[in-house]
Amino acid sequence: MPETQSSRQDPRRWKKKQPVCRTVSQICPPPRRPLTVADIRPGMENERLGVVRDSMFQNPLIVKAELGKPRERSCSLPGIDFNYGLYTRGLDGGVPEAIGHWNVFKQQPTCPHELTRNYTAMNRGAVKAGLVTARENFLYRQLNDIRISDQDDRRVKKELPSLPPNMTFGTPARPSTPFFDLLQHRYQQLWVQEQKATQKAIKLEKKHKVILGKLYETRSSQLRKYKPPVKLDALWHMPHFQKVHPHLDTFPTEADRQRAFRAHQEEHAVRQGTLRMGNYTHP
């Protein structure tokens, strides 16, 4: 019982622990410096026998990584009081000098560039002077070296178009979709009205159309359509063969003869040969 009472009365038992404050060097420790002879302890991976020098621990091919530790860098770093980065010296005078006056950047003189030759003007002048050969043109260009001036910007300089003061630049926005017209079938109603109006106009046009009477053909129209008949002359035969009858007749009657000729005329389109009496063209 006395032990339980003492534990209840101890205020440090239920006291909330304060958060541990860590420094920047603990959160982001500086890079590890290369090993030295003084850092070597018995049992370490880089322990050596014989003569040991500090330069041995700066060779990355010799230094071994310790168990559970990052590899040591072989580069020698400056001391703790060394500041990394570019040091900016306060030569501008600070805020008072900035408020008092303003340093204006002086433009450096630019070297003059060589103007381009005006070959159009030189060629025109050479033609007017009567020079046509290459040698004469070369000598003329040496004596009359015409350059294009920078101030002569008539080809580049254009007058700006006059625009109204309330003009808005850019692409206009697309009009909103008429959802109410789509839901009420407004476009269908307009199409039906247009079709009814078109049909009504066609009916009125047919009603007022003048119906002409029957057209009679005149003599000139009949002559225009008339085709005079062509008289076919009979084939010429030798006089002593006109009354000679055929010596061979393979058809028993004239009806069989005409029937055979009609069958041959029907098959004329699908037979081969000059007279269309050969085999059929299709299998």
Short mmCIF file of N, CA and C in Angstrom, two decimals, residues 66-243:
data_model
loop_
_atom_site.label_atom_id
_atom_site.label_comp_id
_atom_site.label_asym_id
_atom_site.label_seq_id
_atom_site.Cartn_x
_atom_site.Cartn_y
_atom_site.Cartn_z
N GLU A 66 33.34 1.23 -44.47
CA GLU A 66 33.12 0.65 -43.16
C GLU A 66 31.74 0.01 -43.09
N LEU A 67 31.58 -0.98 -42.27
CA LEU A 67 30.32 -1.69 -42.14
C LEU A 67 29.29 -0.78 -41.47
N GLY A 68 28.15 -0.55 -42.15
CA GLY A 68 27.08 0.27 -41.60
C GLY A 68 27.34 1.76 -41.70
N LYS A 69 28.35 2.19 -42.46
CA LYS A 69 28.66 3.61 -42.60
C LYS A 69 28.83 3.94 -44.09
N PRO A 70 28.59 5.17 -44.47
CA PRO A 70 28.81 5.54 -45.88
C PRO A 70 30.29 5.56 -46.20
N ARG A 71 30.58 5.47 -47.48
CA ARG A 71 31.97 5.45 -47.91
C ARG A 71 32.62 6.82 -47.65
N GLU A 72 33.82 6.77 -47.17
CA GLU A 72 34.56 8.01 -46.92
C GLU A 72 35.03 8.60 -48.24
N ARG A 73 34.91 9.92 -48.32
CA ARG A 73 35.43 10.59 -49.51
C ARG A 73 36.93 10.80 -49.38
N SER A 74 37.61 10.67 -50.50
CA SER A 74 39.06 10.83 -50.46
C SER A 74 39.50 12.25 -50.73
N CYS A 75 38.54 13.18 -50.90
CA CYS A 75 38.89 14.58 -51.17
C CYS A 75 39.07 15.30 -49.83
N SER A 76 40.09 16.09 -49.76
CA SER A 76 40.33 16.87 -48.55
C SER A 76 39.49 18.13 -48.57
N LEU A 77 38.76 18.40 -47.49
CA LEU A 77 37.89 19.56 -47.39
C LEU A 77 38.53 20.63 -46.53
N PRO A 78 38.13 21.89 -46.72
CA PRO A 78 38.70 22.95 -45.88
C PRO A 78 38.19 22.85 -44.44
N GLY A 79 38.62 23.78 -43.62
CA GLY A 79 38.27 23.73 -42.20
C GLY A 79 36.81 24.04 -41.93
N ILE A 80 36.46 24.06 -40.61
CA ILE A 80 35.08 24.28 -40.21
C ILE A 80 34.66 25.72 -40.46
N ASP A 81 35.60 26.66 -40.35
CA ASP A 81 35.27 28.08 -40.51
C ASP A 81 35.27 28.53 -41.97
N PHE A 82 35.27 27.59 -42.91
CA PHE A 82 35.27 27.95 -44.33
C PHE A 82 33.83 28.12 -44.82
N ASN A 83 33.54 29.19 -45.56
CA ASN A 83 32.22 29.46 -46.10
C ASN A 83 32.19 29.09 -47.58
N TYR A 84 31.26 28.22 -47.91
CA TYR A 84 31.12 27.80 -49.30
C TYR A 84 30.26 28.80 -50.06
N GLY A 85 30.52 28.92 -51.36
CA GLY A 85 29.73 29.81 -52.19
C GLY A 85 30.48 31.08 -52.55
N LEU A 86 29.81 31.97 -53.28
CA LEU A 86 30.40 33.22 -53.73
C LEU A 86 30.15 34.30 -52.70
N TYR A 87 31.18 34.96 -52.29
CA TYR A 87 31.06 36.01 -51.29
C TYR A 87 30.80 37.34 -51.99
N THR A 88 29.70 37.99 -51.62
CA THR A 88 29.32 39.27 -52.21
C THR A 88 29.72 40.38 -51.27
N ARG A 89 30.55 41.25 -51.76
CA ARG A 89 31.03 42.37 -50.94
C ARG A 89 30.06 43.54 -51.08
N GLY A 90 29.77 44.18 -50.00
CA GLY A 90 28.82 45.29 -50.00
C GLY A 90 29.45 46.58 -50.47
N LEU A 91 29.57 46.74 -51.79
CA LEU A 91 30.15 47.96 -52.35
C LEU A 91 29.09 48.88 -52.94
N ASP A 92 27.80 48.45 -52.87
CA ASP A 92 26.75 49.27 -53.47
C ASP A 92 26.24 50.36 -52.55
N GLY A 93 26.63 50.36 -51.29
CA GLY A 93 26.20 51.41 -50.39
C GLY A 93 24.92 51.11 -49.65
N GLY A 94 24.24 50.02 -50.00
CA GLY A 94 23.03 49.64 -49.29
C GLY A 94 21.82 50.44 -49.71
N VAL A 95 20.83 50.50 -48.79
CA VAL A 95 19.58 51.18 -49.08
C VAL A 95 19.75 52.69 -49.20
N PRO A 96 20.54 53.37 -48.36
CA PRO A 96 20.67 54.83 -48.50
C PRO A 96 21.20 55.25 -49.87
N GLU A 97 22.18 54.52 -50.38
CA GLU A 97 22.73 54.90 -51.68
C GLU A 97 21.73 54.60 -52.81
N ALA A 98 20.94 53.51 -52.66
CA ALA A 98 19.94 53.21 -53.69
C ALA A 98 18.84 54.26 -53.73
N ILE A 99 18.44 54.79 -52.56
CA ILE A 99 17.42 55.83 -52.51
C ILE A 99 17.98 57.16 -52.98
N GLY A 100 19.24 57.43 -52.68
CA GLY A 100 19.82 58.73 -53.01
C GLY A 100 20.00 58.92 -54.50
N HIS A 101 20.50 57.95 -55.21
CA HIS A 101 20.72 58.10 -56.66
C HIS A 101 20.56 56.73 -57.31
N TRP A 102 20.52 56.74 -58.61
CA TRP A 102 20.29 55.52 -59.38
C TRP A 102 21.41 55.37 -60.41
N ASN A 103 22.04 54.21 -60.39
CA ASN A 103 23.12 53.95 -61.34
C ASN A 103 22.52 53.55 -62.68
N VAL A 104 22.77 54.35 -63.67
CA VAL A 104 22.25 54.10 -65.02
C VAL A 104 23.30 53.36 -65.81
N PHE A 105 22.86 52.30 -66.50
CA PHE A 105 23.78 51.51 -67.30
C PHE A 105 24.13 52.28 -68.56
N LYS A 106 25.42 52.47 -68.77
CA LYS A 106 25.89 53.19 -69.94
C LYS A 106 26.04 52.20 -71.10
N GLN A 107 25.43 52.55 -72.20
CA GLN A 107 25.48 51.69 -73.37
C GLN A 107 26.86 51.73 -73.99
N GLN A 108 27.42 50.55 -74.25
CA GLN A 108 28.74 50.49 -74.84
C GLN A 108 28.66 50.78 -76.33
N PRO A 109 29.66 51.47 -76.84
CA PRO A 109 29.64 51.78 -78.29
C PRO A 109 29.78 50.50 -79.10
N THR A 110 28.95 50.39 -80.11
CA THR A 110 28.98 49.22 -80.98
C THR A 110 29.85 49.49 -82.19
N CYS A 111 30.49 48.46 -82.64
CA CYS A 111 31.36 48.61 -83.80
C CYS A 111 30.49 48.73 -85.06
N PRO A 112 30.82 49.65 -85.94
CA PRO A 112 30.00 49.82 -87.15
C PRO A 112 30.12 48.59 -88.05
N HIS A 113 28.97 48.11 -88.53
CA HIS A 113 28.97 46.95 -89.41
C HIS A 113 28.98 47.40 -90.86
N GLU A 114 29.50 46.57 -91.70
CA GLU A 114 29.63 46.90 -93.12
C GLU A 114 28.28 46.79 -93.81
N LEU A 115 27.94 47.81 -94.58
CA LEU A 115 26.68 47.82 -95.29
C LEU A 115 26.75 46.88 -96.49
N THR A 116 25.61 46.29 -96.83
CA THR A 116 25.55 45.37 -97.95
C THR A 116 25.51 46.13 -99.27
N ARG A 117 26.04 45.49 -100.31
CA ARG A 117 26.08 46.11 -101.62
C ARG A 117 24.70 46.09 -102.28
N ASN A 118 24.43 47.15 -103.03
CA ASN A 118 23.19 47.26 -103.78
C ASN A 118 23.49 46.82 -105.21
N TYR A 119 23.41 45.50 -105.45
CA TYR A 119 23.75 44.96 -106.77
C TYR A 119 22.73 45.38 -107.83
N THR A 120 21.50 45.61 -107.42
CA THR A 120 20.48 46.03 -108.39
C THR A 120 20.83 47.38 -109.00
N ALA A 121 21.21 48.33 -108.17
CA ALA A 121 21.56 49.65 -108.68
C ALA A 121 22.84 49.61 -109.50
N MET A 122 23.84 48.81 -109.06
CA MET A 122 25.10 48.73 -109.81
C MET A 122 24.88 48.06 -111.17
N ASN A 123 24.07 47.00 -111.24
CA ASN A 123 23.81 46.35 -112.52
C ASN A 123 23.05 47.29 -113.47
N ARG A 124 22.10 48.06 -112.91
CA ARG A 124 21.36 49.01 -113.74
C ARG A 124 22.29 50.07 -114.32
N GLY A 125 23.21 50.58 -113.48
CA GLY A 125 24.15 51.58 -113.96
C GLY A 125 25.10 51.04 -115.00
N ALA A 126 25.53 49.75 -114.84
CA ALA A 126 26.45 49.17 -115.81
C ALA A 126 25.78 48.98 -117.16
N VAL A 127 24.49 48.59 -117.16
CA VAL A 127 23.77 48.42 -118.43
C VAL A 127 23.58 49.77 -119.12
N LYS A 128 23.27 50.81 -118.35
CA LYS A 128 23.12 52.13 -118.95
C LYS A 128 24.45 52.64 -119.54
N ALA A 129 25.57 52.25 -118.90
CA ALA A 129 26.88 52.68 -119.41
C ALA A 129 27.36 51.83 -120.58
N GLY A 130 26.65 50.75 -120.92
CA GLY A 130 27.02 49.90 -122.05
C GLY A 130 28.01 48.83 -121.70
N LEU A 131 28.12 48.44 -120.42
CA LEU A 131 29.05 47.40 -119.99
C LEU A 131 28.28 46.09 -119.87
N VAL A 132 28.77 45.05 -120.58
CA VAL A 132 28.05 43.78 -120.61
C VAL A 132 28.91 42.60 -120.19
N THR A 133 30.21 42.68 -120.31
CA THR A 133 31.07 41.54 -119.97
C THR A 133 31.30 41.50 -118.46
N ALA A 134 31.81 40.35 -118.01
CA ALA A 134 32.07 40.19 -116.58
C ALA A 134 33.20 41.08 -116.11
N ARG A 135 34.25 41.23 -116.92
CA ARG A 135 35.37 42.09 -116.55
C ARG A 135 34.93 43.54 -116.43
N GLU A 136 34.12 44.01 -117.36
CA GLU A 136 33.65 45.39 -117.30
C GLU A 136 32.75 45.63 -116.09
N ASN A 137 31.89 44.63 -115.76
CA ASN A 137 31.05 44.77 -114.57
C ASN A 137 31.88 44.79 -113.30
N PHE A 138 32.95 43.98 -113.23
CA PHE A 138 33.81 43.95 -112.05
C PHE A 138 34.50 45.30 -111.86
N LEU A 139 35.02 45.90 -112.93
CA LEU A 139 35.67 47.20 -112.83
C LEU A 139 34.66 48.29 -112.48
N TYR A 140 33.45 48.19 -113.02
CA TYR A 140 32.43 49.20 -112.71
C TYR A 140 32.04 49.14 -111.23
N ARG A 141 31.95 47.94 -110.66
CA ARG A 141 31.60 47.82 -109.24
C ARG A 141 32.70 48.34 -108.34
N GLN A 142 33.96 48.23 -108.77
CA GLN A 142 35.06 48.79 -107.98
C GLN A 142 35.04 50.31 -107.99
N LEU A 143 34.68 50.90 -109.12
CA LEU A 143 34.65 52.35 -109.21
C LEU A 143 33.37 52.93 -108.61
N ASN A 144 32.25 52.22 -108.75
CA ASN A 144 30.96 52.71 -108.24
C ASN A 144 30.42 51.70 -107.23
N ASP A 145 30.92 51.80 -106.03
CA ASP A 145 30.51 50.89 -104.95
C ASP A 145 29.29 51.48 -104.24
N ILE A 146 28.11 50.99 -104.59
CA ILE A 146 26.85 51.50 -104.03
C ILE A 146 26.42 50.57 -102.91
N ARG A 147 26.13 51.16 -101.76
CA ARG A 147 25.72 50.39 -100.59
C ARG A 147 24.25 50.71 -100.24
N ILE A 148 23.63 49.76 -99.55
CA ILE A 148 22.25 49.95 -99.09
C ILE A 148 22.28 50.66 -97.75
N SER A 149 21.66 51.81 -97.64
CA SER A 149 21.67 52.60 -96.42
C SER A 149 20.69 52.03 -95.40
N ASP A 150 21.06 52.18 -94.10
CA ASP A 150 20.16 51.73 -93.03
C ASP A 150 18.93 52.61 -92.92
N GLN A 151 19.06 53.89 -93.29
CA GLN A 151 17.91 54.78 -93.17
C GLN A 151 16.88 54.53 -94.27
N ASP A 152 17.30 53.86 -95.34
CA ASP A 152 16.38 53.60 -96.44
C ASP A 152 15.56 52.35 -96.14
N ASP A 153 14.57 52.52 -95.30
CA ASP A 153 13.72 51.40 -94.89
C ASP A 153 12.31 51.56 -95.43
N ARG A 154 12.22 52.05 -96.66
CA ARG A 154 10.91 52.24 -97.24
C ARG A 154 10.21 50.91 -97.52
N ARG A 155 11.02 49.87 -97.84
CA ARG A 155 10.41 48.58 -98.12
C ARG A 155 9.90 47.91 -96.85
N VAL A 156 10.61 48.17 -95.73
CA VAL A 156 10.23 47.53 -94.48
C VAL A 156 9.18 48.33 -93.74
N LYS A 157 9.31 49.65 -93.78
CA LYS A 157 8.43 50.53 -93.02
C LYS A 157 7.07 50.61 -93.69
N LYS A 158 6.04 50.27 -93.01
CA LYS A 158 4.68 50.30 -93.52
C LYS A 158 3.80 51.09 -92.56
N GLU A 159 2.80 51.71 -93.13
CA GLU A 159 1.87 52.47 -92.30
C GLU A 159 0.96 51.52 -91.54
N LEU A 160 0.79 51.79 -90.28
CA LEU A 160 -0.06 50.95 -89.46
C LEU A 160 -1.52 51.18 -89.81
N PRO A 161 -2.30 50.14 -89.88
CA PRO A 161 -3.73 50.35 -90.21
C PRO A 161 -4.45 51.06 -89.08
N SER A 162 -5.40 51.87 -89.47
CA SER A 162 -6.18 52.61 -88.47
C SER A 162 -7.22 51.67 -87.87
N LEU A 163 -7.20 51.54 -86.58
CA LEU A 163 -8.11 50.66 -85.86
C LEU A 163 -9.00 51.50 -84.96
N PRO A 164 -10.22 51.09 -84.78
CA PRO A 164 -11.11 51.83 -83.87
C PRO A 164 -10.63 51.71 -82.43
N PRO A 165 -10.91 52.72 -81.60
CA PRO A 165 -10.41 52.67 -80.21
C PRO A 165 -11.05 51.58 -79.36
N ASN A 166 -12.28 51.20 -79.69
CA ASN A 166 -12.98 50.19 -78.88
C ASN A 166 -12.88 48.80 -79.49
N MET A 167 -11.87 48.54 -80.28
CA MET A 167 -11.72 47.23 -80.93
C MET A 167 -11.17 46.22 -79.93
N THR A 168 -11.69 45.02 -79.98
CA THR A 168 -11.25 43.93 -79.11
C THR A 168 -10.51 42.90 -79.95
N PHE A 169 -9.31 42.57 -79.55
CA PHE A 169 -8.47 41.63 -80.29
C PHE A 169 -8.72 40.21 -79.78
N GLY A 170 -8.46 39.27 -80.67
CA GLY A 170 -8.61 37.87 -80.29
C GLY A 170 -9.72 37.19 -81.07
N THR A 171 -9.90 35.94 -80.81
CA THR A 171 -10.93 35.14 -81.48
C THR A 171 -12.24 35.25 -80.72
N PRO A 172 -13.35 35.53 -81.41
CA PRO A 172 -14.62 35.65 -80.68
C PRO A 172 -15.05 34.30 -80.12
N ALA A 173 -15.73 34.35 -79.00
CA ALA A 173 -16.18 33.13 -78.34
C ALA A 173 -17.32 32.50 -79.12
N ARG A 174 -17.41 31.19 -79.07
CA ARG A 174 -18.47 30.46 -79.76
C ARG A 174 -19.80 30.70 -79.05
N PRO A 175 -20.86 30.94 -79.81
CA PRO A 175 -22.16 31.18 -79.14
C PRO A 175 -22.62 29.93 -78.40
N SER A 176 -23.36 30.15 -77.35
CA SER A 176 -23.82 29.04 -76.52
C SER A 176 -24.85 28.20 -77.27
N THR A 177 -24.91 26.94 -76.93
CA THR A 177 -25.84 26.01 -77.58
C THR A 177 -27.26 26.28 -77.09
N PRO A 178 -28.23 26.49 -78.01
CA PRO A 178 -29.63 26.76 -77.59
C PRO A 178 -30.32 25.47 -77.12
N PHE A 179 -30.14 25.13 -75.85
CA PHE A 179 -30.71 23.89 -75.33
C PHE A 179 -32.24 23.93 -75.31
N PHE A 180 -32.81 25.10 -75.02
CA PHE A 180 -34.27 25.19 -74.96
C PHE A 180 -34.89 24.95 -76.33
N ASP A 181 -34.26 25.46 -77.41
CA ASP A 181 -34.78 25.21 -78.76
C ASP A 181 -34.66 23.74 -79.12
N LEU A 182 -33.58 23.06 -78.66
CA LEU A 182 -33.42 21.64 -78.95
C LEU A 182 -34.47 20.81 -78.21
N LEU A 183 -34.75 21.17 -76.94
CA LEU A 183 -35.72 20.40 -76.17
C LEU A 183 -37.15 20.61 -76.68
N GLN A 184 -37.44 21.80 -77.21
CA GLN A 184 -38.79 22.09 -77.71
C GLN A 184 -38.96 21.74 -79.19
N HIS A 185 -37.95 21.12 -79.82
CA HIS A 185 -38.01 20.75 -81.24
C HIS A 185 -38.32 21.97 -82.11
N ARG A 186 -37.66 23.06 -81.78
CA ARG A 186 -37.90 24.30 -82.52
C ARG A 186 -37.44 24.19 -83.97
N TYR A 187 -36.31 23.53 -84.20
CA TYR A 187 -35.78 23.42 -85.55
C TYR A 187 -36.67 22.53 -86.42
N GLN A 188 -37.29 21.51 -85.83
CA GLN A 188 -38.22 20.68 -86.59
C GLN A 188 -39.43 21.49 -87.03
N GLN A 189 -39.94 22.32 -86.15
CA GLN A 189 -41.10 23.14 -86.48
C GLN A 189 -40.76 24.13 -87.59
N LEU A 190 -39.58 24.72 -87.53
CA LEU A 190 -39.19 25.66 -88.58
C LEU A 190 -39.05 24.96 -89.93
N TRP A 191 -38.51 23.72 -89.92
CA TRP A 191 -38.36 22.98 -91.18
C TRP A 191 -39.73 22.62 -91.77
N VAL A 192 -40.68 22.24 -90.92
CA VAL A 192 -42.02 21.91 -91.40
C VAL A 192 -42.69 23.15 -91.99
N GLN A 193 -42.51 24.29 -91.35
CA GLN A 193 -43.09 25.53 -91.88
C GLN A 193 -42.47 25.90 -93.23
N GLU A 194 -41.17 25.72 -93.37
CA GLU A 194 -40.53 26.01 -94.65
C GLU A 194 -41.03 25.08 -95.75
N GLN A 195 -41.22 23.79 -95.43
CA GLN A 195 -41.71 22.85 -96.44
C GLN A 195 -43.14 23.19 -96.87
N LYS A 196 -43.98 23.59 -95.91
CA LYS A 196 -45.36 23.97 -96.25
C LYS A 196 -45.38 25.21 -97.12
N ALA A 197 -44.54 26.18 -96.80
CA ALA A 197 -44.49 27.40 -97.61
C ALA A 197 -44.00 27.10 -99.02
N THR A 198 -43.01 26.18 -99.16
CA THR A 198 -42.50 25.82 -100.49
C THR A 198 -43.58 25.13 -101.32
N GLN A 199 -44.30 24.19 -100.70
CA GLN A 199 -45.36 23.49 -101.43
C GLN A 199 -46.49 24.45 -101.83
N LYS A 200 -46.81 25.40 -100.99
CA LYS A 200 -47.84 26.37 -101.32
C LYS A 200 -47.42 27.24 -102.48
N ALA A 201 -46.14 27.63 -102.53
CA ALA A 201 -45.66 28.45 -103.64
C ALA A 201 -45.67 27.65 -104.94
N ILE A 202 -45.34 26.36 -104.89
CA ILE A 202 -45.37 25.53 -106.10
C ILE A 202 -46.79 25.40 -106.63
N LYS A 203 -47.75 25.21 -105.73
CA LYS A 203 -49.15 25.10 -106.16
C LYS A 203 -49.64 26.40 -106.82
N LEU A 204 -49.26 27.55 -106.24
CA LEU A 204 -49.66 28.82 -106.84
C LEU A 204 -49.01 29.01 -108.21
N GLU A 205 -47.77 28.58 -108.35
CA GLU A 205 -47.09 28.72 -109.63
C GLU A 205 -47.75 27.85 -110.69
N LYS A 206 -48.16 26.62 -110.32
CA LYS A 206 -48.86 25.77 -111.28
C LYS A 206 -50.24 26.31 -111.63
N LYS A 207 -50.88 26.98 -110.69
CA LYS A 207 -52.22 27.52 -110.94
C LYS A 207 -52.19 28.66 -111.93
N HIS A 208 -51.19 29.53 -111.80
CA HIS A 208 -51.10 30.69 -112.66
C HIS A 208 -50.34 30.40 -113.95
N LYS A 209 -49.89 29.17 -114.14
CA LYS A 209 -49.14 28.85 -115.34
C LYS A 209 -50.08 28.76 -116.53
N VAL A 210 -49.73 29.36 -117.65
CA VAL A 210 -50.57 29.37 -118.85
C VAL A 210 -50.42 28.04 -119.56
N ILE A 211 -51.56 27.35 -119.79
CA ILE A 211 -51.55 26.06 -120.47
C ILE A 211 -51.71 26.31 -121.96
N LEU A 212 -50.73 26.00 -122.73
CA LEU A 212 -50.77 26.23 -124.17
C LEU A 212 -51.60 25.13 -124.84
N GLY A 213 -52.14 25.44 -126.02
CA GLY A 213 -52.93 24.46 -126.76
C GLY A 213 -52.07 23.44 -127.46
N LYS A 214 -52.75 22.57 -128.24
CA LYS A 214 -52.04 21.53 -128.95
C LYS A 214 -51.22 22.12 -130.08
N LEU A 215 -50.00 21.67 -130.20
CA LEU A 215 -49.10 22.17 -131.23
C LEU A 215 -49.29 21.34 -132.50
N TYR A 216 -49.48 22.06 -133.58
CA TYR A 216 -49.64 21.40 -134.87
C TYR A 216 -48.34 21.52 -135.65
N GLU A 217 -48.02 20.44 -136.34
CA GLU A 217 -46.80 20.43 -137.13
C GLU A 217 -47.06 21.07 -138.49
N THR A 218 -46.14 21.92 -138.89
CA THR A 218 -46.21 22.57 -140.19
C THR A 218 -45.39 21.78 -141.21
N ARG A 219 -45.42 22.25 -142.43
CA ARG A 219 -44.68 21.57 -143.49
C ARG A 219 -43.18 21.65 -143.25
N SER A 220 -42.73 22.81 -142.73
CA SER A 220 -41.28 22.95 -142.47
C SER A 220 -40.81 22.01 -141.36
N SER A 221 -41.63 21.81 -140.30
CA SER A 221 -41.24 20.88 -139.24
C SER A 221 -41.25 19.44 -139.72
N GLN A 222 -42.21 19.10 -140.64
CA GLN A 222 -42.25 17.75 -141.18
C GLN A 222 -41.06 17.49 -142.11
N LEU A 223 -40.71 18.51 -142.90
CA LEU A 223 -39.55 18.35 -143.77
C LEU A 223 -38.25 18.23 -142.97
N ARG A 224 -38.24 18.88 -141.83
CA ARG A 224 -37.04 18.81 -141.00
C ARG A 224 -36.85 17.39 -140.46
N LYS A 225 -37.93 16.69 -140.16
CA LYS A 225 -37.84 15.34 -139.63
C LYS A 225 -37.78 14.27 -140.72
N TYR A 226 -38.08 14.62 -141.95
CA TYR A 226 -38.17 13.63 -143.03
C TYR A 226 -36.78 13.15 -143.43
N LYS A 227 -36.64 11.84 -143.63
CA LYS A 227 -35.40 11.24 -144.10
C LYS A 227 -35.70 10.54 -145.43
N PRO A 228 -35.12 10.99 -146.49
CA PRO A 228 -35.42 10.36 -147.79
C PRO A 228 -34.91 8.92 -147.81
N PRO A 229 -35.69 7.98 -148.40
CA PRO A 229 -35.26 6.58 -148.46
C PRO A 229 -34.09 6.38 -149.41
N VAL A 230 -33.23 5.49 -149.05
CA VAL A 230 -32.05 5.18 -149.85
C VAL A 230 -32.35 3.89 -150.61
N LYS A 231 -32.24 3.93 -151.91
CA LYS A 231 -32.51 2.77 -152.75
C LYS A 231 -31.27 1.90 -152.81
N LEU A 232 -31.42 0.67 -152.40
CA LEU A 232 -30.30 -0.26 -152.39
C LEU A 232 -30.24 -0.98 -153.73
N ASP A 233 -29.16 -0.85 -154.44
CA ASP A 233 -28.98 -1.52 -155.73
C ASP A 233 -28.68 -3.00 -155.50
N ALA A 234 -29.12 -3.82 -156.40
CA ALA A 234 -28.87 -5.26 -156.30
C ALA A 234 -27.41 -5.56 -156.58
N LEU A 235 -26.93 -6.64 -155.99
CA LEU A 235 -25.55 -7.03 -156.20
C LEU A 235 -25.33 -7.47 -157.64
N TRP A 236 -24.17 -7.20 -158.13
CA TRP A 236 -23.86 -7.53 -159.52
C TRP A 236 -23.53 -9.00 -159.64
N HIS A 237 -24.06 -9.65 -160.66
CA HIS A 237 -23.76 -11.05 -160.94
C HIS A 237 -23.35 -11.17 -162.40
N MET A 238 -22.54 -12.16 -162.63
CA MET A 238 -22.14 -12.43 -164.02
C MET A 238 -23.36 -12.91 -164.83
N PRO A 239 -23.48 -12.51 -166.07
CA PRO A 239 -24.69 -12.84 -166.84
C PRO A 239 -24.90 -14.33 -167.01
N HIS A 240 -23.85 -15.13 -167.19
CA HIS A 240 -24.06 -16.55 -167.44
C HIS A 240 -24.28 -17.33 -166.16
N PHE A 241 -24.26 -16.66 -164.97
CA PHE A 241 -24.56 -17.34 -163.70
C PHE A 241 -25.89 -16.88 -163.10
N GLN A 242 -26.60 -15.99 -163.77
CA GLN A 242 -27.83 -15.46 -163.19
C GLN A 242 -28.95 -16.50 -163.15
N LYS A 243 -29.04 -17.38 -164.14
CA LYS A 243 -30.12 -18.36 -164.22
C LYS A 243 -29.70 -19.74 -163.78
#
